[in-house]
mmCIF file of C-alpha atoms in Angstrom:
data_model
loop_
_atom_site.group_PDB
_atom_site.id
_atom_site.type_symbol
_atom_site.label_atom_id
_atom_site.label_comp_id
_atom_site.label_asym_id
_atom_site.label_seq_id
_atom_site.Cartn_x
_atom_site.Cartn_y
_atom_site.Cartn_z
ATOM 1 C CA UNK A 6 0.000 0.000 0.000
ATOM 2 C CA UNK A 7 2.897 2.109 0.799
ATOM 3 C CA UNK A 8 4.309 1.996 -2.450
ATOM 4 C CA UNK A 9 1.254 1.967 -4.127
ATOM 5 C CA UNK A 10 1.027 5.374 -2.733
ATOM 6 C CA UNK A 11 4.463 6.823 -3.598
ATOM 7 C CA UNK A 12 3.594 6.252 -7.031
ATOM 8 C CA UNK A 13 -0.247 7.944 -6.815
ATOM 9 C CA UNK A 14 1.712 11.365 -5.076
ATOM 10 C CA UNK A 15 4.181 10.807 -7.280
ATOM 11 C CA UNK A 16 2.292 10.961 -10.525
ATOM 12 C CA UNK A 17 0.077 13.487 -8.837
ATOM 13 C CA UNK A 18 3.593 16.087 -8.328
ATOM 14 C CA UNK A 19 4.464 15.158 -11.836
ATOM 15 C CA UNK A 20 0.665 16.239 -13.008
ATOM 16 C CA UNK A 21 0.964 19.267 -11.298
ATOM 17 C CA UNK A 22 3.915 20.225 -12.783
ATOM 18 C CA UNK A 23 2.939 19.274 -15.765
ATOM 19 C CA UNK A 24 0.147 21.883 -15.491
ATOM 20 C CA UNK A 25 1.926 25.272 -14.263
ATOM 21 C CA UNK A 26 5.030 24.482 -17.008
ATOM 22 C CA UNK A 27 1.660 24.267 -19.242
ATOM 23 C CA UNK A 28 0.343 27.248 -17.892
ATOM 24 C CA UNK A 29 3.509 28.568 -17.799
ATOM 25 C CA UNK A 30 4.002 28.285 -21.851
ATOM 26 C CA UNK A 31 0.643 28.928 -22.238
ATOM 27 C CA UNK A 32 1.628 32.494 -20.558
ATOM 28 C CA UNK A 33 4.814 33.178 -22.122
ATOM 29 C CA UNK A 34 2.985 32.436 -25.901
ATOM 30 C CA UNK A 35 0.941 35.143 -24.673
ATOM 31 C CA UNK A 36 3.111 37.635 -23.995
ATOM 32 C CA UNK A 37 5.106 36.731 -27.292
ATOM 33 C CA UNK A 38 2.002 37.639 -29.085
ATOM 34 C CA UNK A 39 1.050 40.929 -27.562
ATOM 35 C CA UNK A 40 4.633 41.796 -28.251
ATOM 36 C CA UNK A 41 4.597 40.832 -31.504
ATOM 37 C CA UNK A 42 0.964 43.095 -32.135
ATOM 38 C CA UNK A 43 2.651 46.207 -30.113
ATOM 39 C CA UNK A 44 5.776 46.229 -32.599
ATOM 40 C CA UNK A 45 3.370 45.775 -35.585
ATOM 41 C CA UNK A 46 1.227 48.996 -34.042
ATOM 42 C CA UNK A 47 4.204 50.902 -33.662
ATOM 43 C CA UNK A 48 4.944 50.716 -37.550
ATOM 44 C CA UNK A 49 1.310 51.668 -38.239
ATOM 45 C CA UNK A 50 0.558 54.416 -35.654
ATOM 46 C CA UNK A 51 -2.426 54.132 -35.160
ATOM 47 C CA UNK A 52 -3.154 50.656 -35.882
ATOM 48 C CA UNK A 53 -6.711 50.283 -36.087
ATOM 49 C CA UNK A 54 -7.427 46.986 -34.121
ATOM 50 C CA UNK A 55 -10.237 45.555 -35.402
ATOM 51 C CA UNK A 56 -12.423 42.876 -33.816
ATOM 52 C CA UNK A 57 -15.823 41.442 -34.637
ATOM 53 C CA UNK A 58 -19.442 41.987 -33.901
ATOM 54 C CA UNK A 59 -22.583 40.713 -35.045
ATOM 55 C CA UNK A 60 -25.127 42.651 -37.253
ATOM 56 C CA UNK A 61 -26.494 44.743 -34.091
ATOM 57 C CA UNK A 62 -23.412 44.915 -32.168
ATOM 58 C CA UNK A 63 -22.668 42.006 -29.869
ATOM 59 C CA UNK A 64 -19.207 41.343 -29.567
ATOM 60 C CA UNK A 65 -17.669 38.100 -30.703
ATOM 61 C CA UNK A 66 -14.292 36.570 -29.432
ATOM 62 C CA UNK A 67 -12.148 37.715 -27.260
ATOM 63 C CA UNK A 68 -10.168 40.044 -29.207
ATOM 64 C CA UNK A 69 -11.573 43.940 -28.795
ATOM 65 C CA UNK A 70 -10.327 46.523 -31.024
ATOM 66 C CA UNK A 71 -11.380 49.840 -31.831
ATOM 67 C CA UNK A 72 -12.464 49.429 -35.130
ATOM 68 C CA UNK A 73 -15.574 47.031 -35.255
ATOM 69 C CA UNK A 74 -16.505 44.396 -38.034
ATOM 70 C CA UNK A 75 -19.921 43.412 -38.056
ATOM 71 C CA UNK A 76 -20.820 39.919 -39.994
ATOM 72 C CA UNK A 77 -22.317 40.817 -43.253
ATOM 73 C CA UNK A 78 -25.181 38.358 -44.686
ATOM 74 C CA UNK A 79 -23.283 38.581 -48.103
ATOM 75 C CA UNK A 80 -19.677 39.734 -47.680
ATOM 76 C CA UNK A 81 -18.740 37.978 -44.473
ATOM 77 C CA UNK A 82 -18.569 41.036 -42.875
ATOM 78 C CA UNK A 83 -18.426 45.042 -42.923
ATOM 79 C CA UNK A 84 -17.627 47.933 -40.804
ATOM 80 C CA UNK A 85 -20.207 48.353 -38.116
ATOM 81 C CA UNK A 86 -22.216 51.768 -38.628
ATOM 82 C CA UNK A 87 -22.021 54.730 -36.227
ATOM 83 C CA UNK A 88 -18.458 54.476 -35.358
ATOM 84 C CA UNK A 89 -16.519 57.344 -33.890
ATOM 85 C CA UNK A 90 -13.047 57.405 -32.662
ATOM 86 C CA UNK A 91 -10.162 60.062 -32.058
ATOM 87 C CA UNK A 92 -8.820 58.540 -35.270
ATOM 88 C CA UNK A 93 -11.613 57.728 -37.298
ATOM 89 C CA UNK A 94 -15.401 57.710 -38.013
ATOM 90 C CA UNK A 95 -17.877 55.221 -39.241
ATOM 91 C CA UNK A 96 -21.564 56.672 -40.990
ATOM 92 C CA UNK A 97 -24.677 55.525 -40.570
ATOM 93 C CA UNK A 98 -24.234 52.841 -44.002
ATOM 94 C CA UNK A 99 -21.066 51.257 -42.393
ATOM 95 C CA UNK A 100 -18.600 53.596 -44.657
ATOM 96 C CA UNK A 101 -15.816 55.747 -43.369
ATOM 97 C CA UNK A 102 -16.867 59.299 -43.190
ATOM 98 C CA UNK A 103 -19.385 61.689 -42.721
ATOM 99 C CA UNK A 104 -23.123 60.741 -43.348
ATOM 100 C CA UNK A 105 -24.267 60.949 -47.078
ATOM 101 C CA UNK A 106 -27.996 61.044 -48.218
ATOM 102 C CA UNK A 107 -28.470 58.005 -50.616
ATOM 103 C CA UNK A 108 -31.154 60.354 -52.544
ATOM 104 C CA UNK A 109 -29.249 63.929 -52.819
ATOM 105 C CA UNK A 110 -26.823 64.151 -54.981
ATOM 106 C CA UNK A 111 -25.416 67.722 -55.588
ATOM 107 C CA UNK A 112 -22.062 67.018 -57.352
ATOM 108 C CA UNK A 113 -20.756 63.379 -59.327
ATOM 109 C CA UNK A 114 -20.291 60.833 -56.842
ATOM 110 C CA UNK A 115 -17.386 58.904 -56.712
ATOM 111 C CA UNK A 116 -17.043 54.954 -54.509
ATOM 112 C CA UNK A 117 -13.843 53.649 -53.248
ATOM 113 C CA UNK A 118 -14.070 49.560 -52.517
ATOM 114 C CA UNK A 119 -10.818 47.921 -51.504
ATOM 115 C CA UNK A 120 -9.068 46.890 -48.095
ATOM 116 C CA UNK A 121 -7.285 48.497 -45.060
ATOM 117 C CA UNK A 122 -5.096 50.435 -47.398
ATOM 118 C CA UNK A 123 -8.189 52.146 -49.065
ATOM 119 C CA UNK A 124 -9.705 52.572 -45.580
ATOM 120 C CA UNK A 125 -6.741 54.028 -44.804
ATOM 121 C CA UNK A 126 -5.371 52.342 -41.877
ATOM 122 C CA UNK A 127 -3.049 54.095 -39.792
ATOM 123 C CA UNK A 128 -3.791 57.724 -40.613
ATOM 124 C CA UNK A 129 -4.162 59.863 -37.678
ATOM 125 C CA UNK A 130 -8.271 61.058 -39.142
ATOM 126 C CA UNK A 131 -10.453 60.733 -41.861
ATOM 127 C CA UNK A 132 -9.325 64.125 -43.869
ATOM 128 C CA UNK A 133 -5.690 61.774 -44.625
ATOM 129 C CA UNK A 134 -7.535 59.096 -46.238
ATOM 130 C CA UNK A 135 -6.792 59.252 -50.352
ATOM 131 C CA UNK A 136 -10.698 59.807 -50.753
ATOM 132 C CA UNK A 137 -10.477 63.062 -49.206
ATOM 133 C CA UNK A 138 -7.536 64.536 -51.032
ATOM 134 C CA UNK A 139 -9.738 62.748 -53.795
ATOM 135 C CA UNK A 140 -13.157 64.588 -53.285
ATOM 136 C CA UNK A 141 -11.262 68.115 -52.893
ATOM 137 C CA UNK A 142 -9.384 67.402 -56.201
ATOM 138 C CA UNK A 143 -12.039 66.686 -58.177
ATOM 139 C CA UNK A 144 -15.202 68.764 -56.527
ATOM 140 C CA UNK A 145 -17.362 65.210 -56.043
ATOM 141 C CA UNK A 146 -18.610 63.311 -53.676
ATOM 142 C CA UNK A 147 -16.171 60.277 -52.676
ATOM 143 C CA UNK A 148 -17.384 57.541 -50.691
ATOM 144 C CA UNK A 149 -15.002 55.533 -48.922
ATOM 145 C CA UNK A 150 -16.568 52.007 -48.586
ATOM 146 C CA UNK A 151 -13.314 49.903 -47.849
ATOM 147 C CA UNK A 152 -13.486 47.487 -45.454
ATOM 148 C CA UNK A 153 -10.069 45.962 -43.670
ATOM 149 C CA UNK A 154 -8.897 42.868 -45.354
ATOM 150 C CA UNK A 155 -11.638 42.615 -47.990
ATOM 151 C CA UNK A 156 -10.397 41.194 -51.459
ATOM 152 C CA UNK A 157 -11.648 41.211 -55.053
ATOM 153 C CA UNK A 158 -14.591 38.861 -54.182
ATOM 154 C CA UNK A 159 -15.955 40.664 -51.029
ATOM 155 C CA UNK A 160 -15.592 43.847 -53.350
ATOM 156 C CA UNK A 161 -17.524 42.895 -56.195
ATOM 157 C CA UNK A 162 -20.699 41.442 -54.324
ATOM 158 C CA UNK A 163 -20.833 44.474 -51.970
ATOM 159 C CA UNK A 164 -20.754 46.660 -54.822
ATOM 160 C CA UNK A 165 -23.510 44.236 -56.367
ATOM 161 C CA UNK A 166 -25.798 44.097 -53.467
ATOM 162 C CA UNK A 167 -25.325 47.709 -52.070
ATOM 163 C CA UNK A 168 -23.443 50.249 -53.347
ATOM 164 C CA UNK A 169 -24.873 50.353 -56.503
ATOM 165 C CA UNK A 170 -27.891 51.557 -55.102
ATOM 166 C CA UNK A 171 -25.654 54.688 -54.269
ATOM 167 C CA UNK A 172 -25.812 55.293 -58.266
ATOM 168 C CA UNK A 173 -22.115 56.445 -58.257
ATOM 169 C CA UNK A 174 -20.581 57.740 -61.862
ATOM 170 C CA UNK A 175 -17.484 56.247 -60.782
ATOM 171 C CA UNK A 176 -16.098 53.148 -58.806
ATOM 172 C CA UNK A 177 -12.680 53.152 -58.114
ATOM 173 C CA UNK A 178 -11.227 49.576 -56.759
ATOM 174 C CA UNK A 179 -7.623 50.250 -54.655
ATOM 175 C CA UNK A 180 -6.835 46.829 -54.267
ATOM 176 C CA UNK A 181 -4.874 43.876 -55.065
ATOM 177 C CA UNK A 182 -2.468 42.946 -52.041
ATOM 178 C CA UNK A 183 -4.924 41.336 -50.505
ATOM 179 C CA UNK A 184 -5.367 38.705 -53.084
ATOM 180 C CA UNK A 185 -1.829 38.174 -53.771
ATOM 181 C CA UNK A 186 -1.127 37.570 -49.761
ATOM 182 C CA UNK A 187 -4.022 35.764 -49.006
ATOM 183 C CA UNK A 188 -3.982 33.540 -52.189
ATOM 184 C CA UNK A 189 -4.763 29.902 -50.797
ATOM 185 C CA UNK A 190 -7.764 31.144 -49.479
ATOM 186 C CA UNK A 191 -8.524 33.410 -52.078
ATOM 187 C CA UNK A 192 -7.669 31.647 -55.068
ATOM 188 C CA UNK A 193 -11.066 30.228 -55.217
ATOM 189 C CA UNK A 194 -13.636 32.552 -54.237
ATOM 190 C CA UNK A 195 -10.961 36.039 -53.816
ATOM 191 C CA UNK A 196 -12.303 35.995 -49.851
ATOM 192 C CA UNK A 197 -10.719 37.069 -47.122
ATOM 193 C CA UNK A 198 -8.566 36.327 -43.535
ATOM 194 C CA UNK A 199 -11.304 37.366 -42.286
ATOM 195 C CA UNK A 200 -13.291 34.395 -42.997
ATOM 196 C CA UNK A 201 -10.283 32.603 -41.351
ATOM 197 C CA UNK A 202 -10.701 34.329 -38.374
ATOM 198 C CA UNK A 203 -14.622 33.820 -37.870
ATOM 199 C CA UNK A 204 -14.215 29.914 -38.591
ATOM 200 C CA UNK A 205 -11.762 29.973 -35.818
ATOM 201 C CA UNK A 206 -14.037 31.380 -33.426
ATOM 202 C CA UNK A 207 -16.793 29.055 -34.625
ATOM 203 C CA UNK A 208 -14.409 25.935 -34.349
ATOM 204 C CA UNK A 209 -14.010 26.872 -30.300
ATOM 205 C CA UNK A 210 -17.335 27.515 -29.847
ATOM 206 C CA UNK A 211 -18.362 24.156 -30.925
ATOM 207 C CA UNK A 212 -15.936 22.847 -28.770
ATOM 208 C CA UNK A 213 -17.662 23.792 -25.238
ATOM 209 C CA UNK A 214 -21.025 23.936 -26.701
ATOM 210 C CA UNK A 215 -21.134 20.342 -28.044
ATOM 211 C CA UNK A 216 -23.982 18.533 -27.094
ATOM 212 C CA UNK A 217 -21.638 15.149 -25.358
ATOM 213 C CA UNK A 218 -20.507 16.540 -22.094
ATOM 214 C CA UNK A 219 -17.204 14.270 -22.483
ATOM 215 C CA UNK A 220 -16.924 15.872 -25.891
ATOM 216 C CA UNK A 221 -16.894 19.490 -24.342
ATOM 217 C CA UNK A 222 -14.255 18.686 -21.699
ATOM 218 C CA UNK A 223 -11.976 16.867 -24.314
ATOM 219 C CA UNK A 224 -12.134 20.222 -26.072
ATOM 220 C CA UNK A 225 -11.470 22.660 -23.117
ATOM 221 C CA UNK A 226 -7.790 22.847 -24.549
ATOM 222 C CA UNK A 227 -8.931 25.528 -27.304
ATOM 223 C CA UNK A 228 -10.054 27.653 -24.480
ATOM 224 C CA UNK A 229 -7.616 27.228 -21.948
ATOM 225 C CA UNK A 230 -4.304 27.317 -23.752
ATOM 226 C CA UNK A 231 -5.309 28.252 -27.612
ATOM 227 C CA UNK A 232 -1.856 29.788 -28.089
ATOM 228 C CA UNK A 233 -0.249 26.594 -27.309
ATOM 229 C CA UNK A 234 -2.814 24.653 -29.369
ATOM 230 C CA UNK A 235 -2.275 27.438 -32.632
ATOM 231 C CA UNK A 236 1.819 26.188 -32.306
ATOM 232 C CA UNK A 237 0.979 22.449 -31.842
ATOM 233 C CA UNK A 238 -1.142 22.714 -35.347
ATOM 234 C CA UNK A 239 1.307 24.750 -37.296
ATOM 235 C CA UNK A 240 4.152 22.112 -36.715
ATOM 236 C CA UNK A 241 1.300 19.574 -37.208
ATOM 237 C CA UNK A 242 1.313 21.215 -41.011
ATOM 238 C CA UNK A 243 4.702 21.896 -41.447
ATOM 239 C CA UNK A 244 6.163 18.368 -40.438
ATOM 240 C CA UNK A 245 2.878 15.660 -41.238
ATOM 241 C CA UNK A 246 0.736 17.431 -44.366
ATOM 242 C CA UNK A 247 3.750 18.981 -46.204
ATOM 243 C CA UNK A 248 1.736 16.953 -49.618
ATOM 244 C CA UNK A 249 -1.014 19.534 -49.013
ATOM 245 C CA UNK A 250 0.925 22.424 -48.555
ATOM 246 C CA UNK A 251 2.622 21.466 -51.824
ATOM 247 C CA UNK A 252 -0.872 21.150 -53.557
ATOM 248 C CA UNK A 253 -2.095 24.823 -52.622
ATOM 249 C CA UNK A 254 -3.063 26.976 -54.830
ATOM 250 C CA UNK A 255 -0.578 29.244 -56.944
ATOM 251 C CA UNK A 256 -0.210 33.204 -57.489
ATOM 252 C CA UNK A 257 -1.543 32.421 -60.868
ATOM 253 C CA UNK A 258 -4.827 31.176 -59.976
ATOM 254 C CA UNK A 259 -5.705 33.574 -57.385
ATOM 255 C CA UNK A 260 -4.520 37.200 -60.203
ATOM 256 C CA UNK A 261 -6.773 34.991 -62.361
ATOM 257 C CA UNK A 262 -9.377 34.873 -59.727
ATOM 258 C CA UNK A 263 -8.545 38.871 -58.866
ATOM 259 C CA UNK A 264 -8.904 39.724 -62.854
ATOM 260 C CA UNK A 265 -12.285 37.512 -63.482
ATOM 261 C CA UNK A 266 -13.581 39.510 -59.803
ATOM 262 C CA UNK A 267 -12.229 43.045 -61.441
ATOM 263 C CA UNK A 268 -14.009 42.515 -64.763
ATOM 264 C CA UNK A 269 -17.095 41.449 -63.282
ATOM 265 C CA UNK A 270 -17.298 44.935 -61.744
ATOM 266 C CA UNK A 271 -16.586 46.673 -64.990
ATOM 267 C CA UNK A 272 -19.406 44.737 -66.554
ATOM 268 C CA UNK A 273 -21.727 45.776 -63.601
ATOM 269 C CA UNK A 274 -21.077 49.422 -64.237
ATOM 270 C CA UNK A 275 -22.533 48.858 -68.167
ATOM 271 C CA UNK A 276 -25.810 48.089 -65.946
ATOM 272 C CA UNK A 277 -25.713 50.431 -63.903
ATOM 273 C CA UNK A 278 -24.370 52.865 -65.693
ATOM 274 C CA UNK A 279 -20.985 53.961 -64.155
ATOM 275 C CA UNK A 280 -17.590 54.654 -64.924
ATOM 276 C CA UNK A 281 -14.837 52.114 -63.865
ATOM 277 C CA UNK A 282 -11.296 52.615 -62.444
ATOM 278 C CA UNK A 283 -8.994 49.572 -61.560
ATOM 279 C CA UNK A 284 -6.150 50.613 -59.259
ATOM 280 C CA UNK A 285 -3.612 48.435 -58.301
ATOM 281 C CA UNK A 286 -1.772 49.316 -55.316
ATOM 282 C CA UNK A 287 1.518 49.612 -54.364
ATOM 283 C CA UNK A 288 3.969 47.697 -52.250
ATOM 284 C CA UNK A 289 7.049 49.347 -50.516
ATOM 285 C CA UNK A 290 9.876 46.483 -50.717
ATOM 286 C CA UNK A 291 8.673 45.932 -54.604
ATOM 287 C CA UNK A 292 8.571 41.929 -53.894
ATOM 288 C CA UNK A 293 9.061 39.895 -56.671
ATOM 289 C CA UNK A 294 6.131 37.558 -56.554
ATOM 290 C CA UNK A 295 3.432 40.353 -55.881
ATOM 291 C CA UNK A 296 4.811 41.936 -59.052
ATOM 292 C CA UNK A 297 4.378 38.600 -60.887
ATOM 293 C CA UNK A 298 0.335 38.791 -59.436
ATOM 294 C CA UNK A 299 0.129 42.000 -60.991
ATOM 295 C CA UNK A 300 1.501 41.559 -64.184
ATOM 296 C CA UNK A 301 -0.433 38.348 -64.779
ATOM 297 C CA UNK A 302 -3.659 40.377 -63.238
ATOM 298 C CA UNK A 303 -3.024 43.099 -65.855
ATOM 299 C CA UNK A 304 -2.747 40.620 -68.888
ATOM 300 C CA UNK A 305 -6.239 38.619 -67.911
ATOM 301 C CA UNK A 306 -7.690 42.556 -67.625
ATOM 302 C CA UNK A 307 -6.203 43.461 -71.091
ATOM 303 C CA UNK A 308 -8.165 40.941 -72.947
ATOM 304 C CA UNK A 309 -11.293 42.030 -71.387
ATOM 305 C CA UNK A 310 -10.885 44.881 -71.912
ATOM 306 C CA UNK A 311 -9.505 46.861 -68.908
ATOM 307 C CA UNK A 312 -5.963 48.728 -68.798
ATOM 308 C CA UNK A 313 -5.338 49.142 -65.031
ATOM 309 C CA UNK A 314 -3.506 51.967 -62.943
ATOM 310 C CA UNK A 315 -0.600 49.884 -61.440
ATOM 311 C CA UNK A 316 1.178 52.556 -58.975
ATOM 312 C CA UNK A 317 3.801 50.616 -58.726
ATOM 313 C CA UNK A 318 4.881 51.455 -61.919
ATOM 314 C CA UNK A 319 4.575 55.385 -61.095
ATOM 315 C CA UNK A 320 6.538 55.363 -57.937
ATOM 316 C CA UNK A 321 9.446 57.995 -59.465
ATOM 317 C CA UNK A 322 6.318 60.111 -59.946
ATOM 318 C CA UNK A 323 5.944 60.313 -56.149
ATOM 319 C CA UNK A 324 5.465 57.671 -54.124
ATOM 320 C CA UNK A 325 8.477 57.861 -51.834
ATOM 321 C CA UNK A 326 9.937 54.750 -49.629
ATOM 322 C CA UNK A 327 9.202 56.944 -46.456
ATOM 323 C CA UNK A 328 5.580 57.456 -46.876
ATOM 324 C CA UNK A 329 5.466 53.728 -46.163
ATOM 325 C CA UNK A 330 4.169 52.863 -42.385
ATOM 326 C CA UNK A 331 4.867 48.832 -43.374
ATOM 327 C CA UNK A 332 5.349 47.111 -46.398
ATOM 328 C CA UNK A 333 1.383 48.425 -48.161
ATOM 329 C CA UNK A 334 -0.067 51.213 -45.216
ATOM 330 C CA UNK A 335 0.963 54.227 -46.767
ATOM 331 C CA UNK A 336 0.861 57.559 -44.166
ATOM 332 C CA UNK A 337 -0.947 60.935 -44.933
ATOM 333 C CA UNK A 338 1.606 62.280 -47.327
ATOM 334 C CA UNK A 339 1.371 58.780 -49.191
ATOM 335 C CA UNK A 340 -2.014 59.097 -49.424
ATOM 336 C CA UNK A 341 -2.092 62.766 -50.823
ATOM 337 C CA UNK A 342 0.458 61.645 -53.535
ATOM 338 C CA UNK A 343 -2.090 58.816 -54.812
ATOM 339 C CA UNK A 344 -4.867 61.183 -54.742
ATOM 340 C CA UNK A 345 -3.420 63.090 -57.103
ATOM 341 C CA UNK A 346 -2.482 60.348 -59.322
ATOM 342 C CA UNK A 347 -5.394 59.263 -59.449
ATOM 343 C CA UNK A 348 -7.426 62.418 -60.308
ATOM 344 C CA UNK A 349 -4.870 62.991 -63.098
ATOM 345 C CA UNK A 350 -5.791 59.554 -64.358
ATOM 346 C CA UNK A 351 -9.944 60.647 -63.537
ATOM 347 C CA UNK A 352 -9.322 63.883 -65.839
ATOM 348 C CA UNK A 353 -7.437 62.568 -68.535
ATOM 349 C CA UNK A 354 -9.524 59.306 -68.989
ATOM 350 C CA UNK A 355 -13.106 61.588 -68.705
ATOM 351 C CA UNK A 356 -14.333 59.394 -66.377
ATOM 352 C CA UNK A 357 -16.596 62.212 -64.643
ATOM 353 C CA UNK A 358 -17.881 63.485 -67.931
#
């Protein structure tokens, strides 16, 4: 009996320790991770954190951020309406701004659609955003619809189911990165991380909600240590399914994908008769593969049709290295030089005629 109980308080130490060195990594992964977010925010200042709601405001997750995502019915999700920060405001449609009237139009009205670097992440208030410097250029009314990490896909069926309703003579799309860096999910569909991020939540939700009581303990893992758990499944991938990541889909699927997306929109505006503007834009270390996306995206869009504004090819006409907050978030400065470019573009093309 004696022994018999050595070995019970003996496993019972070892189980113990077990759990604070889990604990213990489980805390240290933490930390890792809000270090790793602070350095990111200090290249973008601000960073607009962004975390995600449902349709009437509930949060979701455990992540809060002051920008807030509501799911979307069609596009996964949008920005939630009635937003107002020391850095940025949200209207009453869910677009970056001031309020517009859907049924007053005064001057030509121009709509942005594209991701965080259309929003405008990072700029210290609305008047820095591109659309701004836009709607003084040009004397019209520029909506700024982007929504952070939207692609091509997300684009073209908000345009579709909303913002056509708008009646804009123009739709510009500033866009592009977000399908080349997100290709294996996009290269079907041109969707978004964001997708990613709400299937995550989903997947723990399950977990603890599962109708099999010994299923919902065998599960508690993704609550109590899901930093641990996101490290045991990315070695999982890298060392056991290195067949699938092989199989995945290539840049030339997804600017494929991007280009069929892009001229789906231009076709839209013969419908709804609009003017059309594809923008791609612009990365600060110039990589290699993102200009292979482009260049493939641009021939697909030639033989439909469409000659896109790549501003990577115009950066010695004033897109400077330092406007750059990361490799794509350009600052205010940025932002005023690709207004301009593209209102030169706007004027020469007589696409507000």
């Amino acid at each position: 009996m004696r022994r018999s109980g050595k070995i019970l308080l003996l496993l019972f130490v070892n189980m113990v320790i077990l759990g604070l060195a889990t604990f213990g990594l489980e805390l240290k992964l933490a930390h890792d991770r809000r270090q790793e977010e602070t350095k990111w925010s200090e290249q973008v200042r601000p960073y607009y954190w962004s975390s995600f709601h449902t349709h009437d405001g509930i949060a979701l997750g455990t992540r809060s951020g002051p920008l807030k995502l509501a799911l979307h019915p069609f596009v996964t999700y949008s920005n939630l309406p009635n937003q107002k920060t020391p850095h940025f405001s949200i209207n009453n449609r869910g677009y970056r701004g001031g309020d517009i009237q859907k049924d007053e139009k005064t001057k030509k009205r121009i709509i942005v659609v594209g991701g965080s670097t259309a929003f405008g992440t990072g700029l210290q208030n609305d008047d820095e955003t591109f659309e701004q410097h836009l709607e003084h250029l040009l004397n019209a009314e520029v909506i700024n619809a982007a929504v952070v990490g939207h692609a091509s896909g997300q684009e073209l069926v908000y345009l579709l189911t909303e913002l056509v309703d708008l009646q804009p003579d123009l739709v510009i799309t500033l866009d592009g990165w977000n399908d080349y860096d997100l290709h294996p999910l996009t290269s079907k569909f041109g969707g978004s991380n964001g997708f990613g991020q709400i299937e995550e939540q989903l997947k723990t939700l399950k977990s603890v909600t599962d109708g099999s009581f010994l299923t919902r303990v065998s599960n508690l893992y993704w609550i109590l240590f899901p930093n641990i758990t996101k490290q045991l499944e990315s070695l999982w991938v890298r060392f056991f399914r290195r067949e699938e990541q092989k199989s995945e889909p290539d840049l030339g699927v997804a600017s494929a994908v991007y280009a069929t997306n892009i001229t789906k929109m231009q076709r839209l505006s013969e419908a709804f008769n609009y003017k059309f503007l594809c923008v791609l834009q612009p990365d600060r270390d110039r990589k290699q593969q993102y200009r292979a996306f482009r260049e493939t995206a641009k021939m697909h869009l030639q033989q439909a049709g469409i000659v896109a504004l790549d501003l990577n090819e115009l950066d010695e006409q004033g897109i400077k290295a330092e406007w750059y907050m990361d490799p794509v978030h350009l600052d205010g400065a940025g932002n005023q030089a690709i207004a301009q470019i593209i209102a030169n573009k706007i004027v020469a093309d007589g696409l507000l005629r």
